[in-house]
Tab-separated table of C-alpha atoms in Angstrom:
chain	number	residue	atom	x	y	z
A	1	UNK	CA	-18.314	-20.719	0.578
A	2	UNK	CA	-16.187	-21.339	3.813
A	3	UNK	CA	-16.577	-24.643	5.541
A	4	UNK	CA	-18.895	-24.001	8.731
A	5	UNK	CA	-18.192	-25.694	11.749
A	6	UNK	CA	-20.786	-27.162	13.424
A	7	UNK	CA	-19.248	-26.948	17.177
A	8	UNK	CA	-18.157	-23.160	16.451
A	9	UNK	CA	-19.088	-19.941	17.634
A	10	UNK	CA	-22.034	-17.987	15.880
A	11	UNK	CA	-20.362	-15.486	13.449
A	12	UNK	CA	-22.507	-12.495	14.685
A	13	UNK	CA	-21.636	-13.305	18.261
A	14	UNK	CA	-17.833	-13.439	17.866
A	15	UNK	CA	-17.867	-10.220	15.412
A	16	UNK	CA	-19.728	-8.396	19.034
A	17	UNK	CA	-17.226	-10.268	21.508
A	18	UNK	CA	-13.990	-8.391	19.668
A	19	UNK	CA	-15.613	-5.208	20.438
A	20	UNK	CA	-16.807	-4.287	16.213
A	21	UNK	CA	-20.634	-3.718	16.882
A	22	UNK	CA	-23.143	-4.496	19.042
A	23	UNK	CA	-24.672	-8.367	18.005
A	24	UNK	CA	-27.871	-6.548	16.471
A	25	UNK	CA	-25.226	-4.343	14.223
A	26	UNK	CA	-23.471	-7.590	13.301
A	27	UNK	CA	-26.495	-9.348	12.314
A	28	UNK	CA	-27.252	-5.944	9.994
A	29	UNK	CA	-23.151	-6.232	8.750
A	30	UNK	CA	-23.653	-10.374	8.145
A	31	UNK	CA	-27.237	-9.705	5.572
A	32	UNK	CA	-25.390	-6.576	3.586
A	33	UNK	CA	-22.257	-8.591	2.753
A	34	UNK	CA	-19.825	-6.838	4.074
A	35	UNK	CA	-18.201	-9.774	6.391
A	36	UNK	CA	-16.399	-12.437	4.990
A	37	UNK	CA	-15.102	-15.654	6.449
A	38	UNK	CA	-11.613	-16.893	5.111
A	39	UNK	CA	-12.034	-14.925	2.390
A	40	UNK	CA	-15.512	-16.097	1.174
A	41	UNK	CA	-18.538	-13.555	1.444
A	42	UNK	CA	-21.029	-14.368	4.321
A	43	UNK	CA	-24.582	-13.269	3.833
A	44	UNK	CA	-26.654	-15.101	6.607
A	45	UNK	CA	-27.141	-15.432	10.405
A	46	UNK	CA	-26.238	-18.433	12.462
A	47	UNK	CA	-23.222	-18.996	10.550
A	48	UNK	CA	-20.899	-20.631	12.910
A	49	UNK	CA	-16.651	-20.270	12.760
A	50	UNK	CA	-13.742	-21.640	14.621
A	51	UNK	CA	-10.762	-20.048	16.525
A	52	UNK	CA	-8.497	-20.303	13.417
A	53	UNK	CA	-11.061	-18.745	11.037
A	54	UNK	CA	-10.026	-15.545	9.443
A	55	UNK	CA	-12.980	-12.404	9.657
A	56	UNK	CA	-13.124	-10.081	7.946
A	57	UNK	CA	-15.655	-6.616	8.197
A	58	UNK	CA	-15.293	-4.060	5.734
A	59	UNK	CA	-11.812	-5.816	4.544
A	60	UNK	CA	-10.478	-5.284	7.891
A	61	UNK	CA	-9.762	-8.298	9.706
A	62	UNK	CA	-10.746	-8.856	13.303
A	63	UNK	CA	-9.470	-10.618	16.465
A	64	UNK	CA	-11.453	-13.156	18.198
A	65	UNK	CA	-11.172	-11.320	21.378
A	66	UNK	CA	-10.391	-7.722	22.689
A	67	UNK	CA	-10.409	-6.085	25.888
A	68	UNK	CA	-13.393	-5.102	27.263
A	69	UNK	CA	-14.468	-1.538	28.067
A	70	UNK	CA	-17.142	-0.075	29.825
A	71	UNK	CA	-18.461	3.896	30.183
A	72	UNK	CA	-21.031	6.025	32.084
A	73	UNK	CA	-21.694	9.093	30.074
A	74	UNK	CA	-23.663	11.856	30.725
A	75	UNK	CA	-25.049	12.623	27.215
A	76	UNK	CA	-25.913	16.382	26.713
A	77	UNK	CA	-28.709	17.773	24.630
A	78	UNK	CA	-27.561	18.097	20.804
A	79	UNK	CA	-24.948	15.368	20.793
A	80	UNK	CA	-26.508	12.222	18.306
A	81	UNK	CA	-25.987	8.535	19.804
A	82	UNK	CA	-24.667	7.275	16.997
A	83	UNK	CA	-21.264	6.431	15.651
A	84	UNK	CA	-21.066	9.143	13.060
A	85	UNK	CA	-23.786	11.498	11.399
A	86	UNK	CA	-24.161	11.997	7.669
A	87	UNK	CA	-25.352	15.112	8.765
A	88	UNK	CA	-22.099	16.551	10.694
A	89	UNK	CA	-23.519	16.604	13.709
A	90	UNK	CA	-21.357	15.901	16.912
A	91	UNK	CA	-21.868	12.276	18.005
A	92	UNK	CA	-21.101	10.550	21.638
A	93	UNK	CA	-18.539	8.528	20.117
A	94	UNK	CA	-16.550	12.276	19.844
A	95	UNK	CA	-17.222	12.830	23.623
A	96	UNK	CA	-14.870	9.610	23.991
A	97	UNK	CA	-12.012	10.037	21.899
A	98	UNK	CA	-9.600	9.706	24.194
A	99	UNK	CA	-11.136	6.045	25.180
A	100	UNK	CA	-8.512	3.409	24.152
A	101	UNK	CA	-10.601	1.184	22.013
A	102	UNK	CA	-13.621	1.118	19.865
A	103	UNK	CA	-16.875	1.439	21.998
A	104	UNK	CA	-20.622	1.794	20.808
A	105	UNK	CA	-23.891	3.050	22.464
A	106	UNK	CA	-26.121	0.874	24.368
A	107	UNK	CA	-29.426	1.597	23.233
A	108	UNK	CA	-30.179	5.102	22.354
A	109	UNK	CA	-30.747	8.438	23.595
A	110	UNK	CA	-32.517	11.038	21.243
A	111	UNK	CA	-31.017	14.337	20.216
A	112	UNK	CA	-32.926	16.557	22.449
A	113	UNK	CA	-32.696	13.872	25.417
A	114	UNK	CA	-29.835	14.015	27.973
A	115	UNK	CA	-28.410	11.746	30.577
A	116	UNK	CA	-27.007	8.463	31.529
A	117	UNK	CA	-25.490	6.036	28.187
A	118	UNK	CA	-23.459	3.068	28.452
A	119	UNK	CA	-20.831	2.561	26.164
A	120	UNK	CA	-19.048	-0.201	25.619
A	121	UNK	CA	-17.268	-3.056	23.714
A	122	UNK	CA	-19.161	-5.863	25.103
A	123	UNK	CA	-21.176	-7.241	22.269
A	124	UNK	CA	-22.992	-9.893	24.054
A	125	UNK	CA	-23.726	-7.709	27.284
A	126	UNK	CA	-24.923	-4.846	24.959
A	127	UNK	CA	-27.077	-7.228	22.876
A	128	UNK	CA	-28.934	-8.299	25.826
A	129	UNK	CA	-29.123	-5.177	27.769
A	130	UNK	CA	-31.238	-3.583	24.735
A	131	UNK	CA	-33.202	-7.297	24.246
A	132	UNK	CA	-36.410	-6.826	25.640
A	133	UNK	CA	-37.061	-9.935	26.907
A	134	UNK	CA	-34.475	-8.890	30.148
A	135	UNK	CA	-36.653	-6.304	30.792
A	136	UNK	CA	-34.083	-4.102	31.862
A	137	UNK	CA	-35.347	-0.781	33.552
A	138	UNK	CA	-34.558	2.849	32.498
A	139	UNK	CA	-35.224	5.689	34.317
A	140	UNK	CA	-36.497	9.099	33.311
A	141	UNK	CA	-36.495	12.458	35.087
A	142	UNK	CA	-39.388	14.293	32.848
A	143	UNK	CA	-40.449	18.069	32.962
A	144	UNK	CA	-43.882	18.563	32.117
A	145	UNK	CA	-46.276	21.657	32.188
A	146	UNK	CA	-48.389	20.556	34.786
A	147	UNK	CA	-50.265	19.677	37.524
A	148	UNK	CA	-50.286	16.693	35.662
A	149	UNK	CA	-54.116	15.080	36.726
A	150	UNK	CA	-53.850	11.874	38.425
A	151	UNK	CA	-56.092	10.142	35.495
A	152	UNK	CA	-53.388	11.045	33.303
A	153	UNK	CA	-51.058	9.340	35.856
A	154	UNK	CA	-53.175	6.037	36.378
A	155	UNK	CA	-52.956	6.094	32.109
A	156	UNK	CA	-49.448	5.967	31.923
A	157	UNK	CA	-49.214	3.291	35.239
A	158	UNK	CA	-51.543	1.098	33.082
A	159	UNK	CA	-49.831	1.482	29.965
A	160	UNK	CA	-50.706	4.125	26.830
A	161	UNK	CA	-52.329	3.090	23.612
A	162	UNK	CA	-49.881	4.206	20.843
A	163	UNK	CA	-49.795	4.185	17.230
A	164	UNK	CA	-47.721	1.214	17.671
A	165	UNK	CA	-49.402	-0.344	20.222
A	166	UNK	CA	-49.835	-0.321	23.820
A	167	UNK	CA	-46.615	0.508	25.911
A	168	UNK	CA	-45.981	-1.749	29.395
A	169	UNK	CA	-47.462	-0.212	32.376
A	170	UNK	CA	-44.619	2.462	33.679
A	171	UNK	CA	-43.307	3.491	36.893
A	172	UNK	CA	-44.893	6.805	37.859
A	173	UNK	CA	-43.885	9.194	40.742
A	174	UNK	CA	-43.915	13.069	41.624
A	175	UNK	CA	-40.744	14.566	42.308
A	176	UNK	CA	-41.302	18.440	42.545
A	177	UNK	CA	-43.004	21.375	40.761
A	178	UNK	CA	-41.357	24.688	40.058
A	179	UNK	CA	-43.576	28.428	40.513
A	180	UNK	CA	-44.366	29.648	36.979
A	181	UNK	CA	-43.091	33.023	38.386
A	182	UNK	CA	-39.515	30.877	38.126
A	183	UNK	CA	-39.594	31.014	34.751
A	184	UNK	CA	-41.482	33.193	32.501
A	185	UNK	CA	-41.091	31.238	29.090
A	186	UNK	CA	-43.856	28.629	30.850
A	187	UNK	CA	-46.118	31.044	31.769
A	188	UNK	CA	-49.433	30.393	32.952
A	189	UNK	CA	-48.635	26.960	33.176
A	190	UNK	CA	-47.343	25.522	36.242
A	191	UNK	CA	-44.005	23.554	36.045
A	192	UNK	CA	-43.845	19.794	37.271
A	193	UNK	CA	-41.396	17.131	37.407
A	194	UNK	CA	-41.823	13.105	37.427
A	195	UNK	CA	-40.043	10.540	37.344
A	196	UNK	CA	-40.698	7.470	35.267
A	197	UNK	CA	-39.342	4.148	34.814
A	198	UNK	CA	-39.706	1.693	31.764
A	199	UNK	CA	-38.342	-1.394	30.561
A	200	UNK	CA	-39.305	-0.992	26.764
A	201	UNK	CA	-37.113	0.959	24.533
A	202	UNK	CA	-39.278	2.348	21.553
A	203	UNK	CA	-38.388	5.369	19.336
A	204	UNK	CA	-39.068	8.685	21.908
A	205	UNK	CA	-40.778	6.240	24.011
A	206	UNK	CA	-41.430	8.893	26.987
A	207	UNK	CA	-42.682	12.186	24.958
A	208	UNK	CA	-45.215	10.036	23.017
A	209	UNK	CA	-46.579	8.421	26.199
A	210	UNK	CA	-46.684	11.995	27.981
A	211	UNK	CA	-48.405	13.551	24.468
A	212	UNK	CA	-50.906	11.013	24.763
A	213	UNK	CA	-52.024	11.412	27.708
A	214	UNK	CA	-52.516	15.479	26.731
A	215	UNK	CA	-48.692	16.545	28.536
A	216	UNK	CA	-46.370	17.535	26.031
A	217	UNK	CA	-42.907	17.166	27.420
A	218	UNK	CA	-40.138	20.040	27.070
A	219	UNK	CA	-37.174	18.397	29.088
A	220	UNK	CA	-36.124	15.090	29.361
A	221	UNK	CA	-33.175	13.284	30.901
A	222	UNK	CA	-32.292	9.410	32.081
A	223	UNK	CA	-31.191	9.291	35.398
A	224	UNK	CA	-30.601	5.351	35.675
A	225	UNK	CA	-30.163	2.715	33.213
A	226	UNK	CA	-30.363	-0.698	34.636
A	227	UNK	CA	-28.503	-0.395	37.915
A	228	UNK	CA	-26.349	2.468	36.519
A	229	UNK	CA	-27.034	5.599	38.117
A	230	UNK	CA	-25.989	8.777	36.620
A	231	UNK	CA	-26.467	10.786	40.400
A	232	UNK	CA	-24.860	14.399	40.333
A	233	UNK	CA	-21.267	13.175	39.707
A	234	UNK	CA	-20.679	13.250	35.809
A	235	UNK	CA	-21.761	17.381	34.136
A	236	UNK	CA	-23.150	17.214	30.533
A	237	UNK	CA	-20.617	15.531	28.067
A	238	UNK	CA	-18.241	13.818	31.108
A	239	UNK	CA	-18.146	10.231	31.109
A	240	UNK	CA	-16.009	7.550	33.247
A	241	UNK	CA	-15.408	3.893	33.377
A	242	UNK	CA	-17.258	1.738	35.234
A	243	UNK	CA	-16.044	-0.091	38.584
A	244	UNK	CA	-15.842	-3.408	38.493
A	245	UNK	CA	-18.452	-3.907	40.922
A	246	UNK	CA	-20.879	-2.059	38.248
A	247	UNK	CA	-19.953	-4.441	35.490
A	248	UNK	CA	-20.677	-7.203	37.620
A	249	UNK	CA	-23.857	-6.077	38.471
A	250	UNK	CA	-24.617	-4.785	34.973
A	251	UNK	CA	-23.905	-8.256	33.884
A	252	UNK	CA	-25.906	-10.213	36.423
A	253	UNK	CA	-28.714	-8.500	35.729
A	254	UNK	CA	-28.904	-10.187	32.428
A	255	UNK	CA	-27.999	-13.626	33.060
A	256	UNK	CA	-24.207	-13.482	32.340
């Protein structure tokens, strides 16, 4: 076993500050063996290295530090946020292949869910942007066959027993509502849209609230995460870097 040093860096931290995973995906890399630390296998957290310590992931060593990249994308439907897919299908990381260094997806957006994803090489900014003790806010444009009743709305502003428990109380607010004779795969039903706002992040979060509260939902798409705004600039599968006044604010948002 290498020789921990007591005034290092945790191991998890400094494997998501040179850009290899987000600190949650170290922590996973750390417990299934697969990092080593001058050569000797390291299986648990809070293991704590030095500047001259060799790391390794996989077998492939890593630097302390890396540049640091940041990137708005506009996920479209179909794409999976994930680095790669047993299953083939097309992943966000292919959107960016042109991007000049390694960058993973903050948080997650599902399949059949479009709009605004942060990618980036920041471990430590990533790790607390998804903690949810910053409570940081995402935003949801959601299409709904409606009117949805206002009960249904005072529900989901109070927060919505699920199967795993009750969600936070959520931002609620009508946007617009579209004439069923607009679209005749929705007929009777009368087409709304809302907009909601949440700071938790559990799995399909939004359609399970909406189902519960007896509104299916059919489209879905994040308009803001944090203070990132996807607006009308970036079409499905364009992304950009952010400006540095966005990273700054990204960052202070979270205590960094």
């Amino acid at each position: 076993m290498s020789q921990e040093k007591e005034d290092g860096e945790r191991l998890q931290k400094v494997i998501a500050k040179a850009g290899v995973a987000s600190r949650r995906h170290a922590e996973q890399l750390i417990l299934e063996g697969r990092v080593k630390v001058n050569g000797a296998k390291i299986s648990v957290l809070g293991y704590k290295v030095g500047v001259d310590d060799s790391i390794e992931v996989d077998g492939r060593p890593i630097k302390h530090t890396e540049k640091l990249h940041y990137y708005l994308l506009n996920k479209p439907v179909g794409v999976i946020t994930s680095a790669q897919d047993p299953q083939g299908r097309p992943t966000v990381i292919d959107l960016l292949k042109e991007v000049p260094a390694r960058v993973y997806p903050v948080g997650r957006l599902d399949y059949d869910t479009s709009g605004a994803l942060l990618l980036t090489n920041d471990g430590e900014l990533a790790h607390r942007l998804m903690h949810p003790s910053y409570g940081v806010e995402k935003t949801y444009r959601v299409w709904i066959k409606g009117p949805m009743g206002i009960n249904a709305i005072e529900s989901l502003r109070q927060g919505v027993l699920l199967e795993d428990g009750n969600t936070a109380p959520a931002k609620v607010r009508r946007v617009c509502g579209v004439s069923k004779r607009n679209n005749e795969k929705l007929k009777p039903n009368h087409i709304e849209i809302l907009e909601v706002t949440i700071h938790e992040g559990r799995n399909r979060q939004i359609r399970r609230m909406f189902s519960a509260v007896g509104y299916p939902v059919f489209k879905l798409e994040r308009i803001q995460f944090g203070s990132l705004s996807q607006g009308n600039t970036l079409p499905p599968g364009a992304y950009r870097a952010l400006t540095k006044e966005e990273i700054k604010e990204l960052r202070s948002q979270v205590g960094l």
